[in-house]
C-alpha positions as a Python dict, from the first residue, in 0.01 Angstrom:
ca = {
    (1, 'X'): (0, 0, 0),
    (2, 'X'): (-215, 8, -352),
    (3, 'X'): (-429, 281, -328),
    (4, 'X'): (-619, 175, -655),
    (5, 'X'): (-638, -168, -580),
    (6, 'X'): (-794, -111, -191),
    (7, 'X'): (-1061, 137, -346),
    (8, 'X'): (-1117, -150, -645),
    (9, 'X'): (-1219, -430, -390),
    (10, 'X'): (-1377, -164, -215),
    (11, 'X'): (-1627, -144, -512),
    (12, 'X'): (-1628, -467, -576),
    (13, 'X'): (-1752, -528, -212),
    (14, 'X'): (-2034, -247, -250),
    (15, 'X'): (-2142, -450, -558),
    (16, 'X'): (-2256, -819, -400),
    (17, 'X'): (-2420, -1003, -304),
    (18, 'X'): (-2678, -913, -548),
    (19, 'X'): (-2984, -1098, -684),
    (20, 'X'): (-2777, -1113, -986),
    (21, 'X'): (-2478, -1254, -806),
    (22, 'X'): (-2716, -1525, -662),
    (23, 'X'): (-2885, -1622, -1015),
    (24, 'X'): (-2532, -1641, -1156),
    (25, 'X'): (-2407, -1838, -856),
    (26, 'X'): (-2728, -2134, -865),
    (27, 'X'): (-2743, -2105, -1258),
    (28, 'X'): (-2431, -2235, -1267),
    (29, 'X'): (-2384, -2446, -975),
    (30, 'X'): (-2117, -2308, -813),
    (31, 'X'): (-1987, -2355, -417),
    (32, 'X'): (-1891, -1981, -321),
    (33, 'X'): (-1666, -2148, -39),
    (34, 'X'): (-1432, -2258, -273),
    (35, 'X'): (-1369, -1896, -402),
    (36, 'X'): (-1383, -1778, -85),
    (37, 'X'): (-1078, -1996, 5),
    (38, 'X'): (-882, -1999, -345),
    (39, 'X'): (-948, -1604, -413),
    (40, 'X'): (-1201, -1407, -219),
    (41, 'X'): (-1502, -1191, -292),
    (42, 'X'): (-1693, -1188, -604),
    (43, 'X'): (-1996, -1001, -747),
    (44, 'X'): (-2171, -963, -1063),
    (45, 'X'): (-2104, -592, -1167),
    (46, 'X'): (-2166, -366, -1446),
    (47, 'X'): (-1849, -321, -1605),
    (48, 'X'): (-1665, -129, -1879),
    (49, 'X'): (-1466, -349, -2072),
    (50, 'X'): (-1130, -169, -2298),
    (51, 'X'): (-881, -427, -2418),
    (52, 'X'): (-750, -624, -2178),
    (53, 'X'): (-885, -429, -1879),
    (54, 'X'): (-1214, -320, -1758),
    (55, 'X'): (-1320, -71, -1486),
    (56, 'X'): (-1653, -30, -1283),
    (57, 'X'): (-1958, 97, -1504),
    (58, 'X'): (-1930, 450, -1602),
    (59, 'X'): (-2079, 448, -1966),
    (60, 'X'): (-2430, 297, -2060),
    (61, 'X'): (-2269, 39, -2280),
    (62, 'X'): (-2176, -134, -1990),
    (63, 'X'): (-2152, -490, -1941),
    (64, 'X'): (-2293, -752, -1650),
    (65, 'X'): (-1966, -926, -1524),
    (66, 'X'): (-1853, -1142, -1293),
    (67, 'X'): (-1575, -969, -1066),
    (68, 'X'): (-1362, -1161, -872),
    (69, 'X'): (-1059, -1114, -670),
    (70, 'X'): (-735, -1281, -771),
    (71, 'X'): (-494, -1360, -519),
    (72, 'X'): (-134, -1394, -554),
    (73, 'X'): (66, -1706, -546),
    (74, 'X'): (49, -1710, -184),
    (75, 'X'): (-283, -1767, -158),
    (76, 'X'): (-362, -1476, 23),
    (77, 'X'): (-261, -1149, -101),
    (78, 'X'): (-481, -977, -355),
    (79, 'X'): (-320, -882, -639),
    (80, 'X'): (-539, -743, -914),
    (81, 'X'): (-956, -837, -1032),
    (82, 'X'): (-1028, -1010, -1281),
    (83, 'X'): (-1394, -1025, -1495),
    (84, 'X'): (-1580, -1178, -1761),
    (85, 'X'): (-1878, -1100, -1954),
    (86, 'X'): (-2181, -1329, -1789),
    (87, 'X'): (-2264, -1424, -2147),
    (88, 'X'): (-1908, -1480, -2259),
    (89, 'X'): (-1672, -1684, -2007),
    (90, 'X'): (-1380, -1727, -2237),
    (91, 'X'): (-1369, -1325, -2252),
    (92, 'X'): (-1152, -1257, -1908),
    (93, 'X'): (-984, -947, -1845),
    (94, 'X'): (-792, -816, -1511),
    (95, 'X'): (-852, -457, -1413),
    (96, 'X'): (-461, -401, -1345),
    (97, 'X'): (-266, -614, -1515),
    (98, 'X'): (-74, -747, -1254),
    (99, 'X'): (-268, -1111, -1245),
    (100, 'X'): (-91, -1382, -1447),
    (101, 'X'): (-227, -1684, -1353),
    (102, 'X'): (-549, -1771, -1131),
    (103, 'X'): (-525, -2023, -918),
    (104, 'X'): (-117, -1912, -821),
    (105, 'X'): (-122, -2065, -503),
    (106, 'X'): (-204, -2434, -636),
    (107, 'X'): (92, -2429, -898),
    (108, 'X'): (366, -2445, -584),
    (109, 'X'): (148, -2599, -360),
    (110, 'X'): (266, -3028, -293),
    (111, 'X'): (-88, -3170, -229),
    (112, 'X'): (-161, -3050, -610),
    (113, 'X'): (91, -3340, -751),
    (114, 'X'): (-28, -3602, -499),
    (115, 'X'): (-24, -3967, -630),
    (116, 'X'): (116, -3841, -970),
    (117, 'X'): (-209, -3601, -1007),
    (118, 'X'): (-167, -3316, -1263),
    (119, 'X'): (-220, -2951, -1209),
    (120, 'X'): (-522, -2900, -1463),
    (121, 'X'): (-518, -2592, -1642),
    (122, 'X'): (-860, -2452, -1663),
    (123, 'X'): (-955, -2248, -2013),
    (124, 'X'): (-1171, -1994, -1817),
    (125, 'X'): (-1198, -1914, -1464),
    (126, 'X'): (-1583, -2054, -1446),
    (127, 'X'): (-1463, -2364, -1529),
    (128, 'X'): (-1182, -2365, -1253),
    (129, 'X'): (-1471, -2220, -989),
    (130, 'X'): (-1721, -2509, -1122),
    (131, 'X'): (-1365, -2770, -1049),
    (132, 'X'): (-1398, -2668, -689),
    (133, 'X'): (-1095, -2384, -756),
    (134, 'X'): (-843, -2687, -788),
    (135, 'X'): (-591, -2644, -1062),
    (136, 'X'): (-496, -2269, -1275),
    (137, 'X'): (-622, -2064, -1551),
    (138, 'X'): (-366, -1886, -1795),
    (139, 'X'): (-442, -1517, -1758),
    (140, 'X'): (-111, -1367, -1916),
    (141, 'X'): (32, -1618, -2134),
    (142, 'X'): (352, -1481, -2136),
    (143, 'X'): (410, -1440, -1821),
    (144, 'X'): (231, -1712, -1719),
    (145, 'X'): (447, -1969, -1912),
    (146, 'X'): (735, -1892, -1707),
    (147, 'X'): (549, -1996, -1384),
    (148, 'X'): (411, -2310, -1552),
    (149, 'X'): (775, -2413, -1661),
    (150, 'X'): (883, -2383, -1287),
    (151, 'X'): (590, -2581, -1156),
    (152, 'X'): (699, -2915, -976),
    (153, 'X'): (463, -3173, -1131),
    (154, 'X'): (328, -3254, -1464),
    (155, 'X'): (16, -2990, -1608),
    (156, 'X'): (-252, -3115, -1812),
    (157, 'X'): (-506, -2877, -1956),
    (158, 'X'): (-872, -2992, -1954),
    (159, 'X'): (-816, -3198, -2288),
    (160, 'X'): (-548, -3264, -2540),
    (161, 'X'): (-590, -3024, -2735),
    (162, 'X'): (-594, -2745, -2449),
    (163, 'X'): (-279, -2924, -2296),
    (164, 'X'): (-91, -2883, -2652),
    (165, 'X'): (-117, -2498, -2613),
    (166, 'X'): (-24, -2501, -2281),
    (167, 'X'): (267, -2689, -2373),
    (168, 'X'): (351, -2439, -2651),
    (169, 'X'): (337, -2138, -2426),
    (170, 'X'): (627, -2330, -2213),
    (171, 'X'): (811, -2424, -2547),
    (172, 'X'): (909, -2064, -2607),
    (173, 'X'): (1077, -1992, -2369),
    (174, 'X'): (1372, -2200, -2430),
    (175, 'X'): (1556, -2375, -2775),
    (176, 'X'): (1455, -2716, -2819),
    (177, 'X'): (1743, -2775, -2985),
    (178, 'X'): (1958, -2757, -2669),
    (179, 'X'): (1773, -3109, -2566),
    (180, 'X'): (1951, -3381, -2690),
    (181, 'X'): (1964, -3769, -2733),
    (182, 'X'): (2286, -3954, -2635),
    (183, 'X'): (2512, -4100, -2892),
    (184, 'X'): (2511, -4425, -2736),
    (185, 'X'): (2075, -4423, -2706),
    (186, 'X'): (2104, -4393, -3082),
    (187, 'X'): (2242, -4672, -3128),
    (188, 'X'): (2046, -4892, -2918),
    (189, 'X'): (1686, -4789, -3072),
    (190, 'X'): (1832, -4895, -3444),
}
């Protein structure tokens, strides 16, 4: 049992639904089921933001966030919380550490590669929550990439130039140079 983590979503529950969570939620158009389903609860929170971690206000330079929970591949288990700045979606931090990729449970799941369909990468996690909470956002890129290179369909990111740094994250972690072209294939494109 995570005694930090249980008294986390503990304040994450006192903190919503709030008038705040509510604007956020119809300003952007989001469907909370979705989250409900992919991740869990969420609230907009004053947080304190160090890094790549934040905690629950305790300084008046706080920051209004978005706090959600982040489950595990599984789909179920909560594993860490993640924020991001209301005015700055790209800016996503976890409280823990322990979250690499949001959206886990759709990298392994089959219906995700249906009919040839791509997992989509999302860039920030209001994005993926606007998509419905279909697809992954890269929280921990290096850890991350390993999951991605053991995913069992093709991954797009949400345009070419987001799917070419996906791709690089992947290229690390093994030497290109071990691919190789037959002899005989060589000879037939001349």
């Amino acid at each position: 049992m995570n005694l930090p983590l249980l008294a986390a979503r503990a304040r994450l529950y006192q903190s919503g639904p709030t008038g705040a969570s509510i604007e956020y939620v119809r300003d952007n158009a989001l469907d909370t089921r979705h989250l409900f389903r992919a991740s869990g609860a969420y609230a907009v929170a004053f947080v304190d933001i160090d890094g790549d971690r934040f905690d629950f206000a305790g300084s008046k330079e706080s920051t209004p966030a978005v706090v959600i929970e982040v489950a595990g591949s599984d789909g179920h288990s909560v594993i860490d919380l993640l924020a991001w700045p209301i005015s700055k979606p790209s800016a996503f931090v976890t409280m823990f550490g322990r979250a690499e990729i949001l959206g886990g449970r759709n990298l392994f799941a089959a219906a995700t590669y249906a009919f040839d369909t791509p997992l989509i990468c999302y860039r920030t996690p209001l994005a993926w929550w606007k998509a419905g909470c279909t697809g992954a956002v890269v929280i921990k890129p290096a850890s991350a990439a390993r999951l991605l290179l053991d995913a069992p369909g093709t991954i797009s990111g949400e345009d070419h130039a987001h799917s070419v740094e996906i791709a690089e994250l992947v290229r690390g972690l093994f030497n290109p140079a071990r691919f190789v072209t037959p002899l005989s294939d060589l000879g037939r494109a001349a």
